[in-house]
Amino acid sequence: MTDSPAPRIPPDPKEQPILDKLLAIRHNLELLKQDRSTYVKSQDVIELYNQVIEQVVILNGIRTTKRLEQNRVDTVLDDCFQLISLSFLTIGRNHEPPAVYAFVSTTKRLLDHLKEATYYSPKDLESIGARLQDCRRYIARGKDSHSPHLLTLLESRIEACEQRLAELELSHSHLTSDLVPKYDKLVSILRSLSACNTRTKFPNAEVDDYLEQLKAVAEELKPYGIVPYESTGSKEEKLAEMAEKLKLSMEHPEPAPEAKTLIETLLQRCFVWCALTKKKQGYIAPAFKETYDKLLEIRNKLEKLSLTHAWSLRETDLYTYQRQLDRVDESRVDGNFVDTLGRPAELYEQRTLLYLLRKSYATIYHLIISSEPVSEALLPIYNQLTTLKKCLIEVKKNGGVSSPRELYPYSMKLNSIDNMRMDGKFMIGSDIPEGQGSVTQLLEECFELAYDLRNDAEDSTSEEKSGGSESGAEGQT
């Protein structure tokens, strides 16, 4: 059993049969997830999805006068929807409403953490905004084929994400175009320093390099009247500093107060964090070492998955990591990690643990959005074609081939994949897995690249022969 959020007993006895049914469905979904002897089949997922929707309809009928109630039924229902959603990604039905659920849940967590962190890159928000628009399109497309109960739930969750996203965008609205790159650089340094705290061996030289980068950014910000700390010199020195600021501000208009405060505070935080990082050298207080080790293990496993996901990731595997992270996240008190006696963590432990938590959620987010709309059953073929396409593109970039014979290994592999089709479809037993269009399109692109390379090689060979013939004729003359 995974680390689901703490359960609560349903107060209404009428909901007990629903809870029992949902627990059974969740169990079956977990068995489906864990079974590596075969790929996840669409019909199995759809059957369990329909069973969940049946229970939602019954539950809504019972809660006509208490829509906002939350108890253990809701917790298990969330587990079921999360597993169903990840299963839809696994079978390649990424662009249908059920697949949206896992993305929206992770996105909401990520947005909440960005707001809590205060400092984040505008690029973080651009990706999320675009994906939320995609989710709305998937919901609109699935209105005739999916339960309105699910669609209503998804729309309300997307709306909550969009509201939070708008708040975060507003916080950055005062940054001018010339200040955004400098702000991004500071955010990157802040995150990189936190990453240094999680290394097996503390990278002193790397932290020193970040300090130099900070100083360079601080110099670039001086013309805008932005400094990381107040001067502590004499009265004459302070007057000279003010005069210098006045002179520079004539060259660079001072930014809006909100933007100035935002960047100035971030710059100061980076210097303080750099000094604290150097002092602590990766040491975590014993009271928080267990939490640190757990989060570090999750982060490392997810990063490994992000490197090999095309070949080894089954999207339903993310459920276990999501629930473990949720459990840690929900154990915080007023935003703080606390020890067994309820005492909050010191600044260093607090920020380091939050970095690991947020980094893990961000990695799950990227793994979800990078999931291909291809069934797990077809992924081996899809991945082979993706690799072949990259190889052919590289060959073309580097001048092509000197002889059509050099393309023989590629052609042989493409033909062997093409011969796997039956009546134009890639079959697994008697099943026709999802993602036929994506795999077929990729195969055609590979054939087209190989065809172009072959033509170029033949043309080049013909020109060489023609040139050789002309030279021979001139010699005879």
Tab-separated table of C-alpha atoms in Angstrom:
chain	number	residue	atom	x	y	z
A	1	MET	CA	0.000	0.000	0.000
A	2	THR	CA	1.334	3.448	-0.887
A	3	ASP	CA	1.515	6.509	1.303
A	4	SER	CA	-1.917	7.978	0.665
A	5	PRO	CA	-3.051	11.060	2.605
A	6	ALA	CA	-4.360	10.283	6.093
A	7	PRO	CA	-7.810	8.615	5.786
A	8	ARG	CA	-10.981	9.848	7.457
A	9	ILE	CA	-14.038	7.722	8.299
A	10	PRO	CA	-17.168	8.584	6.276
A	11	PRO	CA	-19.821	10.016	8.633
A	12	ASP	CA	-22.755	8.790	6.513
A	13	PRO	CA	-23.387	4.990	6.663
A	14	LYS	CA	-24.898	5.216	3.181
A	15	GLU	CA	-21.408	5.930	1.824
A	16	GLN	CA	-19.863	2.756	3.257
A	17	PRO	CA	-20.814	0.553	0.244
A	18	ILE	CA	-19.300	3.202	-2.051
A	19	LEU	CA	-16.098	3.195	-0.010
A	20	ASP	CA	-15.914	-0.614	-0.130
A	21	LYS	CA	-16.389	-0.620	-3.891
A	22	LEU	CA	-13.785	2.124	-4.414
A	23	LEU	CA	-11.275	0.279	-2.238
A	24	ALA	CA	-11.763	-2.820	-4.407
A	25	ILE	CA	-11.333	-0.759	-7.591
A	26	ARG	CA	-8.170	0.867	-6.233
A	27	HIS	CA	-6.798	-2.570	-5.362
A	28	ASN	CA	-7.453	-3.799	-8.916
A	29	LEU	CA	-5.826	-0.683	-10.371
A	30	GLU	CA	-2.739	-1.240	-8.236
A	31	LEU	CA	-2.547	-4.878	-9.344
A	32	LEU	CA	-2.798	-3.700	-12.939
A	33	LYS	CA	0.005	-1.224	-12.287
A	34	GLN	CA	2.280	-3.801	-10.679
A	35	ASP	CA	1.819	-6.568	-13.251
A	36	ARG	CA	4.907	-6.414	-15.482
A	37	SER	CA	4.234	-9.739	-17.203
A	38	THR	CA	2.123	-7.975	-19.832
A	39	TYR	CA	1.294	-4.477	-20.999
A	40	VAL	CA	-1.665	-2.504	-19.633
A	41	LYS	CA	-4.661	-3.119	-21.910
A	42	SER	CA	-7.189	-0.451	-22.850
A	43	GLN	CA	-10.233	-2.611	-22.115
A	44	ASP	CA	-9.052	-3.301	-18.536
A	45	VAL	CA	-8.558	0.406	-17.835
A	46	ILE	CA	-11.861	1.441	-19.428
A	47	GLU	CA	-13.757	-1.175	-17.411
A	48	LEU	CA	-12.336	0.089	-14.102
A	49	TYR	CA	-12.859	3.706	-15.190
A	50	ASN	CA	-16.552	3.023	-15.827
A	51	GLN	CA	-16.851	1.393	-12.397
A	52	VAL	CA	-15.394	4.526	-10.748
A	53	ILE	CA	-17.822	6.783	-12.627
A	54	GLU	CA	-20.738	4.587	-11.446
A	55	GLN	CA	-19.703	5.203	-7.831
A	56	VAL	CA	-19.362	8.941	-8.451
A	57	VAL	CA	-22.943	9.071	-9.737
A	58	ILE	CA	-24.188	7.224	-6.636
A	59	LEU	CA	-22.137	9.445	-4.323
A	60	ASN	CA	-23.449	12.646	-5.919
A	61	GLY	CA	-26.982	11.344	-5.448
A	62	ILE	CA	-26.345	10.899	-1.710
A	63	ARG	CA	-24.603	14.274	-1.287
A	64	THR	CA	-27.239	16.485	-2.877
A	65	THR	CA	-27.232	18.770	0.180
A	66	LYS	CA	-23.551	18.417	1.234
A	67	ARG	CA	-21.453	18.934	-1.885
A	68	LEU	CA	-18.413	20.259	-0.003
A	69	GLU	CA	-18.048	17.307	2.359
A	70	GLN	CA	-14.643	15.619	2.436
A	71	ASN	CA	-13.985	12.242	4.070
A	72	ARG	CA	-12.241	8.955	3.384
A	73	VAL	CA	-14.469	8.244	0.397
A	74	ASP	CA	-13.037	11.339	-1.302
A	75	THR	CA	-9.474	10.302	-0.449
A	76	VAL	CA	-9.878	6.844	-1.998
A	77	LEU	CA	-11.806	8.319	-4.937
A	78	ASP	CA	-8.870	10.665	-5.584
A	79	ASP	CA	-6.527	7.646	-5.537
A	80	CYS	CA	-8.742	5.877	-8.083
A	81	PHE	CA	-8.911	8.877	-10.410
A	82	GLN	CA	-5.151	9.383	-10.111
A	83	LEU	CA	-4.456	5.756	-11.047
A	84	ILE	CA	-7.048	5.833	-13.840
A	85	SER	CA	-5.494	9.010	-15.215
A	86	LEU	CA	-1.956	7.608	-15.213
A	87	SER	CA	-3.317	4.399	-16.757
A	88	PHE	CA	-4.812	6.434	-19.627
A	89	LEU	CA	-1.328	7.838	-20.229
A	90	THR	CA	0.106	4.313	-20.136
A	91	ILE	CA	-2.299	3.053	-22.812
A	92	GLY	CA	-1.584	6.103	-25.006
A	93	ARG	CA	-4.893	7.947	-24.599
A	94	ASN	CA	-3.156	11.142	-23.462
A	95	HIS	CA	-5.589	13.540	-25.098
A	96	GLU	CA	-8.747	12.359	-23.342
A	97	PRO	CA	-10.283	13.943	-20.210
A	98	PRO	CA	-9.381	11.138	-17.754
A	99	ALA	CA	-5.671	11.603	-18.621
A	100	VAL	CA	-5.945	15.265	-17.581
A	101	TYR	CA	-6.619	14.440	-13.920
A	102	ALA	CA	-3.033	13.456	-12.983
A	103	PHE	CA	-1.589	16.458	-14.776
A	104	VAL	CA	-3.940	18.922	-13.076
A	105	SER	CA	-3.322	17.422	-9.612
A	106	THR	CA	0.451	17.704	-10.010
A	107	THR	CA	0.182	21.177	-11.552
A	108	LYS	CA	-1.848	22.484	-8.596
A	109	ARG	CA	0.782	21.211	-6.160
A	110	LEU	CA	3.528	22.792	-8.255
A	111	LEU	CA	1.755	26.163	-8.489
A	112	ASP	CA	1.104	26.212	-4.736
A	113	HIS	CA	4.793	25.600	-4.122
A	114	LEU	CA	5.820	28.333	-6.559
A	115	LYS	CA	3.592	30.805	-4.723
A	116	GLU	CA	5.057	29.710	-1.398
A	117	ALA	CA	8.606	30.025	-2.747
A	118	THR	CA	7.905	33.601	-3.993
A	119	TYR	CA	10.769	33.378	-6.494
A	120	TYR	CA	10.293	31.478	-9.757
A	121	SER	CA	11.100	31.869	-13.409
A	122	PRO	CA	8.498	33.223	-15.869
A	123	LYS	CA	9.453	30.220	-18.027
A	124	ASP	CA	7.975	27.972	-15.317
A	125	LEU	CA	4.613	29.648	-15.834
A	126	GLU	CA	4.678	29.706	-19.650
A	127	SER	CA	4.785	25.912	-19.886
A	128	ILE	CA	2.023	25.446	-17.330
A	129	GLY	CA	-0.250	28.017	-18.991
A	130	ALA	CA	0.090	26.369	-22.400
A	131	ARG	CA	-0.593	22.908	-20.973
A	132	LEU	CA	-3.707	24.074	-19.137
A	133	GLN	CA	-5.070	25.369	-22.443
A	134	ASP	CA	-4.401	21.939	-23.963
A	135	CYS	CA	-6.340	20.349	-21.091
A	136	ARG	CA	-9.348	22.552	-21.810
A	137	ARG	CA	-9.275	21.420	-25.449
A	138	TYR	CA	-9.165	17.759	-24.428
A	139	ILE	CA	-12.164	18.282	-22.143
A	140	ALA	CA	-14.142	20.076	-24.868
A	141	ARG	CA	-13.315	17.269	-27.307
A	142	GLY	CA	-14.453	14.593	-24.835
A	143	LYS	CA	-17.808	16.110	-23.833
A	144	ASP	CA	-19.821	13.595	-25.839
A	145	SER	CA	-17.889	10.499	-24.771
A	146	HIS	CA	-17.148	11.044	-21.060
A	147	SER	CA	-19.213	11.507	-17.937
A	148	PRO	CA	-20.273	15.106	-17.153
A	149	HIS	CA	-19.445	14.339	-13.499
A	150	LEU	CA	-15.767	13.907	-14.432
A	151	LEU	CA	-15.760	16.887	-16.793
A	152	THR	CA	-17.225	19.179	-14.125
A	153	LEU	CA	-14.602	18.033	-11.629
A	154	LEU	CA	-11.777	18.609	-14.108
A	155	GLU	CA	-13.039	22.041	-15.154
A	156	SER	CA	-13.203	23.213	-11.543
A	157	ARG	CA	-9.655	21.975	-10.897
A	158	ILE	CA	-8.316	23.612	-14.055
A	159	GLU	CA	-10.021	26.855	-13.035
A	160	ALA	CA	-8.304	26.676	-9.627
A	161	CYS	CA	-4.944	26.212	-11.401
A	162	GLU	CA	-5.635	29.128	-13.747
A	163	GLN	CA	-6.504	31.414	-10.825
A	164	ARG	CA	-3.267	30.528	-9.046
A	165	LEU	CA	-1.335	30.957	-12.306
A	166	ALA	CA	-2.826	34.443	-12.766
A	167	GLU	CA	-1.701	35.389	-9.230
A	168	LEU	CA	1.842	34.248	-9.980
A	169	GLU	CA	1.938	36.086	-13.321
A	170	LEU	CA	0.717	39.268	-11.634
A	171	SER	CA	3.647	39.136	-9.205
A	172	HIS	CA	6.028	39.331	-12.177
A	173	SER	CA	4.065	41.881	-14.198
A	174	HIS	CA	6.242	44.782	-12.978
A	175	LEU	CA	9.482	43.251	-14.274
A	176	THR	CA	10.734	45.001	-17.398
A	177	SER	CA	12.174	43.042	-20.346
A	178	ASP	CA	15.759	44.011	-19.459
A	179	LEU	CA	15.317	42.902	-15.824
A	180	VAL	CA	13.714	39.514	-16.568
A	181	PRO	CA	17.006	37.808	-17.663
A	182	LYS	CA	18.756	39.050	-14.501
A	183	TYR	CA	15.875	37.880	-12.333
A	184	ASP	CA	15.923	34.474	-14.087
A	185	LYS	CA	19.643	34.206	-13.436
A	186	LEU	CA	19.147	34.841	-9.714
A	187	VAL	CA	16.391	32.223	-9.505
A	188	SER	CA	18.666	29.741	-11.268
A	189	ILE	CA	21.528	30.458	-8.833
A	190	LEU	CA	19.229	30.102	-5.826
A	191	ARG	CA	18.033	26.683	-7.029
A	192	SER	CA	21.539	25.558	-7.980
A	193	LEU	CA	22.834	26.426	-4.505
A	194	SER	CA	20.058	24.319	-2.983
A	195	ALA	CA	21.023	21.439	-5.271
A	196	CYS	CA	24.616	21.680	-3.987
A	197	ASN	CA	23.334	20.892	-0.478
A	198	THR	CA	22.113	17.488	-1.672
A	199	ARG	CA	25.381	16.259	-3.209
A	200	THR	CA	27.198	13.264	-1.740
A	201	LYS	CA	30.343	15.391	-1.566
A	202	PHE	CA	29.832	19.108	-0.989
A	203	PRO	CA	31.077	21.062	-4.080
A	204	ASN	CA	32.982	23.989	-2.529
A	205	ALA	CA	34.425	25.162	-5.845
A	206	GLU	CA	30.981	25.194	-7.480
A	207	VAL	CA	29.490	27.261	-4.655
A	208	ASP	CA	32.398	29.722	-4.971
A	209	ASP	CA	31.623	30.005	-8.675
A	210	TYR	CA	27.964	30.798	-7.901
A	211	LEU	CA	29.131	33.497	-5.497
A	212	GLU	CA	31.163	35.098	-8.291
A	213	GLN	CA	28.139	34.907	-10.587
A	214	LEU	CA	26.071	36.598	-7.876
A	215	LYS	CA	28.572	39.417	-7.588
A	216	ALA	CA	28.503	39.868	-11.367
A	217	VAL	CA	24.684	40.093	-11.386
A	218	ALA	CA	24.812	42.514	-8.434
A	219	GLU	CA	27.104	44.781	-10.478
A	220	GLU	CA	24.698	44.618	-13.436
A	221	LEU	CA	21.808	45.624	-11.161
A	222	LYS	CA	23.536	48.651	-9.617
A	223	PRO	CA	22.593	50.962	-12.526
A	224	TYR	CA	18.942	50.221	-11.668
A	225	GLY	CA	19.415	51.290	-8.055
A	226	ILE	CA	19.187	47.671	-6.876
A	227	VAL	CA	21.703	46.600	-4.218
A	228	PRO	CA	21.738	43.484	-2.009
A	229	TYR	CA	22.394	45.279	1.281
A	230	GLU	CA	22.621	48.689	2.868
A	231	SER	CA	25.981	50.404	3.111
A	232	THR	CA	27.573	50.323	6.567
A	233	GLY	CA	30.313	52.865	5.808
A	234	SER	CA	30.778	56.411	7.073
A	235	LYS	CA	28.423	59.303	6.369
A	236	GLU	CA	30.692	60.511	3.558
A	237	GLU	CA	30.761	57.039	1.996
A	238	LYS	CA	26.964	56.810	2.150
A	239	LEU	CA	26.649	60.217	0.452
A	240	ALA	CA	29.097	59.143	-2.245
A	241	GLU	CA	27.098	55.927	-2.739
A	242	MET	CA	23.836	57.882	-3.050
A	243	ALA	CA	25.455	60.232	-5.576
A	244	GLU	CA	26.642	57.256	-7.620
A	245	LYS	CA	23.129	55.753	-7.527
A	246	LEU	CA	21.660	59.083	-8.699
A	247	LYS	CA	24.126	59.257	-11.572
A	248	LEU	CA	23.395	55.689	-12.653
A	249	SER	CA	19.631	56.114	-12.360
A	250	MET	CA	19.832	58.869	-14.976
A	251	GLU	CA	21.255	56.310	-17.394
A	252	HIS	CA	18.797	53.512	-16.400
A	253	PRO	CA	15.283	54.492	-15.267
A	254	GLU	CA	14.592	53.041	-11.830
A	255	PRO	CA	12.207	50.075	-12.011
A	256	ALA	CA	8.760	50.031	-10.423
A	257	PRO	CA	8.923	49.744	-6.597
A	258	GLU	CA	7.379	46.255	-6.716
A	259	ALA	CA	9.999	45.009	-9.197
A	260	LYS	CA	12.824	46.672	-7.303
A	261	THR	CA	11.744	45.137	-3.990
A	262	LEU	CA	11.298	41.711	-5.615
A	263	ILE	CA	14.772	41.617	-7.164
A	264	GLU	CA	16.515	43.326	-4.259
A	265	THR	CA	15.086	40.828	-1.775
A	266	LEU	CA	15.970	37.911	-4.063
A	267	LEU	CA	19.524	39.180	-4.481
A	268	GLN	CA	19.899	39.517	-0.729
A	269	ARG	CA	18.475	36.033	-0.192
A	270	CYS	CA	20.954	34.571	-2.700
A	271	PHE	CA	23.933	36.088	-0.835
A	272	VAL	CA	22.620	34.893	2.544
A	273	TRP	CA	21.852	31.432	1.165
A	274	CYS	CA	25.306	31.201	-0.413
A	275	ALA	CA	26.972	32.027	2.905
A	276	LEU	CA	24.758	29.583	4.828
A	277	THR	CA	25.377	26.848	2.266
A	278	LYS	CA	29.152	27.302	2.626
A	279	LYS	CA	28.830	27.183	6.408
A	280	LYS	CA	26.643	24.050	6.609
A	281	GLN	CA	28.468	22.058	3.902
A	282	GLY	CA	25.461	19.770	3.372
A	283	TYR	CA	24.971	18.907	7.045
A	284	ILE	CA	21.355	18.111	7.991
A	285	ALA	CA	20.277	18.098	11.652
A	286	PRO	CA	19.558	14.526	12.916
A	287	ALA	CA	15.910	15.418	13.678
A	288	PHE	CA	15.259	15.913	9.939
A	289	LYS	CA	17.693	13.388	8.479
A	290	GLU	CA	15.014	10.716	7.950
A	291	THR	CA	12.794	13.098	5.981
A	292	TYR	CA	15.820	14.340	4.038
A	293	ASP	CA	16.920	10.805	3.122
A	294	LYS	CA	13.397	9.875	2.005
A	295	LEU	CA	13.039	12.960	-0.200
A	296	LEU	CA	16.546	12.537	-1.576
A	297	GLU	CA	15.807	8.933	-2.547
A	298	ILE	CA	12.570	9.952	-4.289
A	299	ARG	CA	14.319	12.809	-6.113
A	300	ASN	CA	17.139	10.528	-7.293
A	301	LYS	CA	14.764	7.804	-8.518
A	302	LEU	CA	12.651	10.337	-10.411
A	303	GLU	CA	15.714	11.917	-12.018
A	304	LYS	CA	16.883	8.474	-13.107
A	305	LEU	CA	13.446	7.878	-14.623
A	306	SER	CA	13.644	11.218	-16.446
A	307	LEU	CA	16.843	10.016	-18.167
A	308	THR	CA	15.445	6.623	-19.208
A	309	HIS	CA	11.694	7.330	-19.342
A	310	ALA	CA	11.335	6.605	-23.066
A	311	TRP	CA	12.448	3.023	-22.471
A	312	SER	CA	11.565	2.173	-18.886
A	313	LEU	CA	8.752	4.394	-17.574
A	314	ARG	CA	5.268	3.051	-17.019
A	315	GLU	CA	3.320	6.191	-16.142
A	316	THR	CA	1.376	4.427	-13.403
A	317	ASP	CA	4.704	4.078	-11.538
A	318	LEU	CA	4.470	7.810	-10.793
A	319	TYR	CA	1.491	7.195	-8.504
A	320	THR	CA	3.686	5.761	-5.737
A	321	TYR	CA	6.025	8.756	-5.853
A	322	GLN	CA	3.127	11.221	-5.927
A	323	ARG	CA	1.526	9.735	-2.845
A	324	GLN	CA	4.813	9.605	-0.909
A	325	LEU	CA	5.449	13.268	-1.710
A	326	ASP	CA	1.877	14.242	-0.808
A	327	ARG	CA	2.285	12.561	2.561
A	328	VAL	CA	5.481	14.503	3.288
A	329	ASP	CA	3.974	17.758	2.010
A	330	GLU	CA	0.839	17.385	4.128
A	331	SER	CA	2.889	16.625	7.253
A	332	ARG	CA	4.159	20.214	7.337
A	333	VAL	CA	2.718	22.516	9.988
A	334	ASP	CA	2.026	26.092	8.836
A	335	GLY	CA	4.375	25.434	5.932
A	336	ASN	CA	7.212	24.230	8.184
A	337	PHE	CA	8.832	20.845	8.527
A	338	VAL	CA	8.679	19.876	12.195
A	339	ASP	CA	10.511	17.295	14.311
A	340	THR	CA	8.889	14.655	16.522
A	341	LEU	CA	8.390	17.271	19.257
A	342	GLY	CA	6.650	19.678	16.894
A	343	ARG	CA	9.584	22.100	16.658
A	344	PRO	CA	10.057	23.748	13.228
A	345	ALA	CA	13.220	23.174	11.221
A	346	GLU	CA	15.979	25.768	11.026
A	347	LEU	CA	16.275	27.841	7.848
A	348	TYR	CA	18.911	25.594	6.247
A	349	GLU	CA	16.989	22.340	6.736
A	350	GLN	CA	13.702	24.003	5.817
A	351	ARG	CA	14.921	25.295	2.464
A	352	THR	CA	16.860	22.161	1.584
A	353	LEU	CA	13.875	19.890	2.276
A	354	LEU	CA	11.558	22.207	0.341
A	355	TYR	CA	13.973	22.165	-2.597
A	356	LEU	CA	13.880	18.360	-2.731
A	357	LEU	CA	10.086	18.306	-2.404
A	358	ARG	CA	9.563	20.889	-5.143
A	359	LYS	CA	12.170	19.381	-7.432
A	360	SER	CA	10.425	15.998	-7.184
A	361	TYR	CA	7.009	17.466	-8.016
A	362	ALA	CA	8.567	19.339	-10.950
A	363	THR	CA	10.164	16.127	-12.258
A	364	ILE	CA	6.818	14.298	-12.075
A	365	TYR	CA	5.233	17.204	-13.967
A	366	HIS	CA	7.831	16.931	-16.754
A	367	LEU	CA	7.503	13.146	-16.932
A	368	ILE	CA	3.733	13.491	-17.353
A	369	ILE	CA	3.930	16.127	-20.092
A	370	SER	CA	6.669	14.204	-21.929
A	371	SER	CA	4.526	11.049	-22.060
A	372	GLU	CA	3.984	10.039	-25.684
A	373	PRO	CA	0.433	9.323	-26.948
A	374	VAL	CA	1.423	5.746	-27.668
A	375	SER	CA	0.402	2.578	-25.841
A	376	GLU	CA	2.962	0.880	-23.640
A	377	ALA	CA	2.678	-2.086	-26.004
A	378	LEU	CA	3.913	-0.019	-28.982
A	379	LEU	CA	6.557	1.992	-27.123
A	380	PRO	CA	9.463	-0.348	-28.010
A	381	ILE	CA	8.681	0.134	-31.723
A	382	TYR	CA	8.075	3.869	-31.268
A	383	ASN	CA	11.373	4.312	-29.414
A	384	GLN	CA	13.316	2.383	-32.059
A	385	LEU	CA	11.843	4.602	-34.776
A	386	THR	CA	12.594	7.735	-32.757
A	387	THR	CA	16.233	6.650	-32.468
A	388	LEU	CA	16.393	5.794	-36.175
A	389	LYS	CA	14.966	9.186	-37.100
A	390	LYS	CA	17.562	10.980	-34.948
A	391	CYS	CA	20.359	8.940	-36.556
A	392	LEU	CA	19.130	9.682	-40.095
A	393	ILE	CA	18.817	13.390	-39.322
A	394	GLU	CA	22.381	13.424	-37.987
A	395	VAL	CA	23.626	11.626	-41.105
A	396	LYS	CA	21.905	14.243	-43.265
A	397	LYS	CA	23.345	17.116	-41.195
A	398	ASN	CA	26.859	15.726	-41.627
A	399	GLY	CA	26.733	15.635	-45.409
A	400	GLY	CA	24.790	12.438	-46.059
A	401	VAL	CA	26.278	9.166	-47.309
A	402	SER	CA	28.761	8.611	-50.113
A	403	SER	CA	27.029	5.460	-51.334
A	404	PRO	CA	23.452	4.101	-51.069
A	405	ARG	CA	24.987	0.930	-49.616
A	406	GLU	CA	25.776	2.834	-46.404
A	407	LEU	CA	22.025	3.111	-45.786
A	408	TYR	CA	21.585	-0.665	-45.822
A	409	PRO	CA	21.465	-1.094	-41.983
A	410	TYR	CA	18.824	1.640	-41.677
A	411	SER	CA	16.739	0.293	-44.547
A	412	MET	CA	16.904	-3.235	-43.182
A	413	LYS	CA	15.682	-2.095	-39.769
A	414	LEU	CA	12.900	0.056	-41.254
A	415	ASN	CA	11.710	-2.792	-43.462
A	416	SER	CA	11.702	-5.229	-40.533
A	417	ILE	CA	9.509	-2.792	-38.552
A	418	ASP	CA	7.249	-2.198	-41.558
A	419	ASN	CA	6.806	-5.964	-41.987
A	420	MET	CA	5.427	-6.178	-38.435
A	421	ARG	CA	2.217	-4.511	-39.608
A	422	MET	CA	-0.873	-6.539	-40.418
A	423	ASP	CA	-3.376	-4.814	-42.697
A	424	GLY	CA	-1.525	-1.576	-42.017
A	425	LYS	CA	-1.726	-1.902	-38.223
A	426	PHE	CA	0.740	-2.915	-35.556
A	427	MET	CA	-0.902	-5.794	-33.721
A	428	ILE	CA	-0.064	-7.271	-30.331
A	429	GLY	CA	-1.746	-10.652	-30.441
A	430	SER	CA	-5.323	-9.867	-31.409
A	431	ASP	CA	-5.200	-6.371	-29.895
A	432	ILE	CA	-4.741	-3.107	-31.768
A	433	PRO	CA	-2.973	-0.865	-29.203
A	434	GLU	CA	-3.456	2.913	-29.100
A	435	GLY	CA	-0.974	5.148	-30.933
A	436	GLN	CA	-1.148	3.562	-34.409
A	437	GLY	CA	-1.176	6.984	-36.085
A	438	SER	CA	1.881	8.257	-34.195
A	439	VAL	CA	3.947	5.132	-34.928
A	440	THR	CA	2.903	5.007	-38.602
A	441	GLN	CA	3.709	8.696	-39.093
A	442	LEU	CA	7.136	8.226	-37.517
A	443	LEU	CA	7.808	5.214	-39.745
A	444	GLU	CA	6.878	7.220	-42.858
A	445	GLU	CA	9.157	10.086	-41.788
A	446	CYS	CA	12.059	7.631	-41.405
A	447	PHE	CA	11.413	6.130	-44.852
A	448	GLU	CA	11.279	9.627	-46.350
A	449	LEU	CA	14.594	10.613	-44.745
A	450	ALA	CA	16.240	7.400	-45.978
A	451	TYR	CA	14.791	7.970	-49.461
A	452	ASP	CA	16.180	11.537	-49.623
A	453	LEU	CA	19.608	10.370	-48.451
A	454	ARG	CA	19.625	7.598	-51.070
A	455	ASN	CA	18.690	10.015	-53.864
A	456	ASP	CA	21.383	12.478	-52.776
A	457	ALA	CA	23.986	9.678	-52.763
A	458	GLU	CA	22.908	8.437	-56.206
A	459	ASP	CA	22.993	11.977	-57.631
A	460	SER	CA	26.452	12.508	-56.178
A	461	THR	CA	27.685	9.201	-57.651
A	462	SER	CA	26.227	10.077	-61.076
A	463	GLU	CA	27.943	13.487	-61.052
A	464	GLU	CA	31.285	11.879	-60.180
A	465	LYS	CA	30.930	9.366	-63.010
A	466	SER	CA	29.892	12.103	-65.423
A	467	GLY	CA	32.839	14.247	-64.377
A	468	GLY	CA	35.198	11.285	-64.805
A	469	SER	CA	33.884	10.567	-68.311
A	470	GLU	CA	34.364	14.162	-69.430
A	471	SER	CA	37.941	14.205	-68.109
A	472	GLY	CA	38.700	11.011	-70.030
A	473	ALA	CA	37.278	12.471	-73.255
A	474	GLU	CA	39.361	15.623	-72.880
A	475	GLY	CA	42.505	13.524	-72.403
A	476	GLN	CA	41.852	11.622	-75.638
A	477	THR	CA	41.342	14.901	-77.523
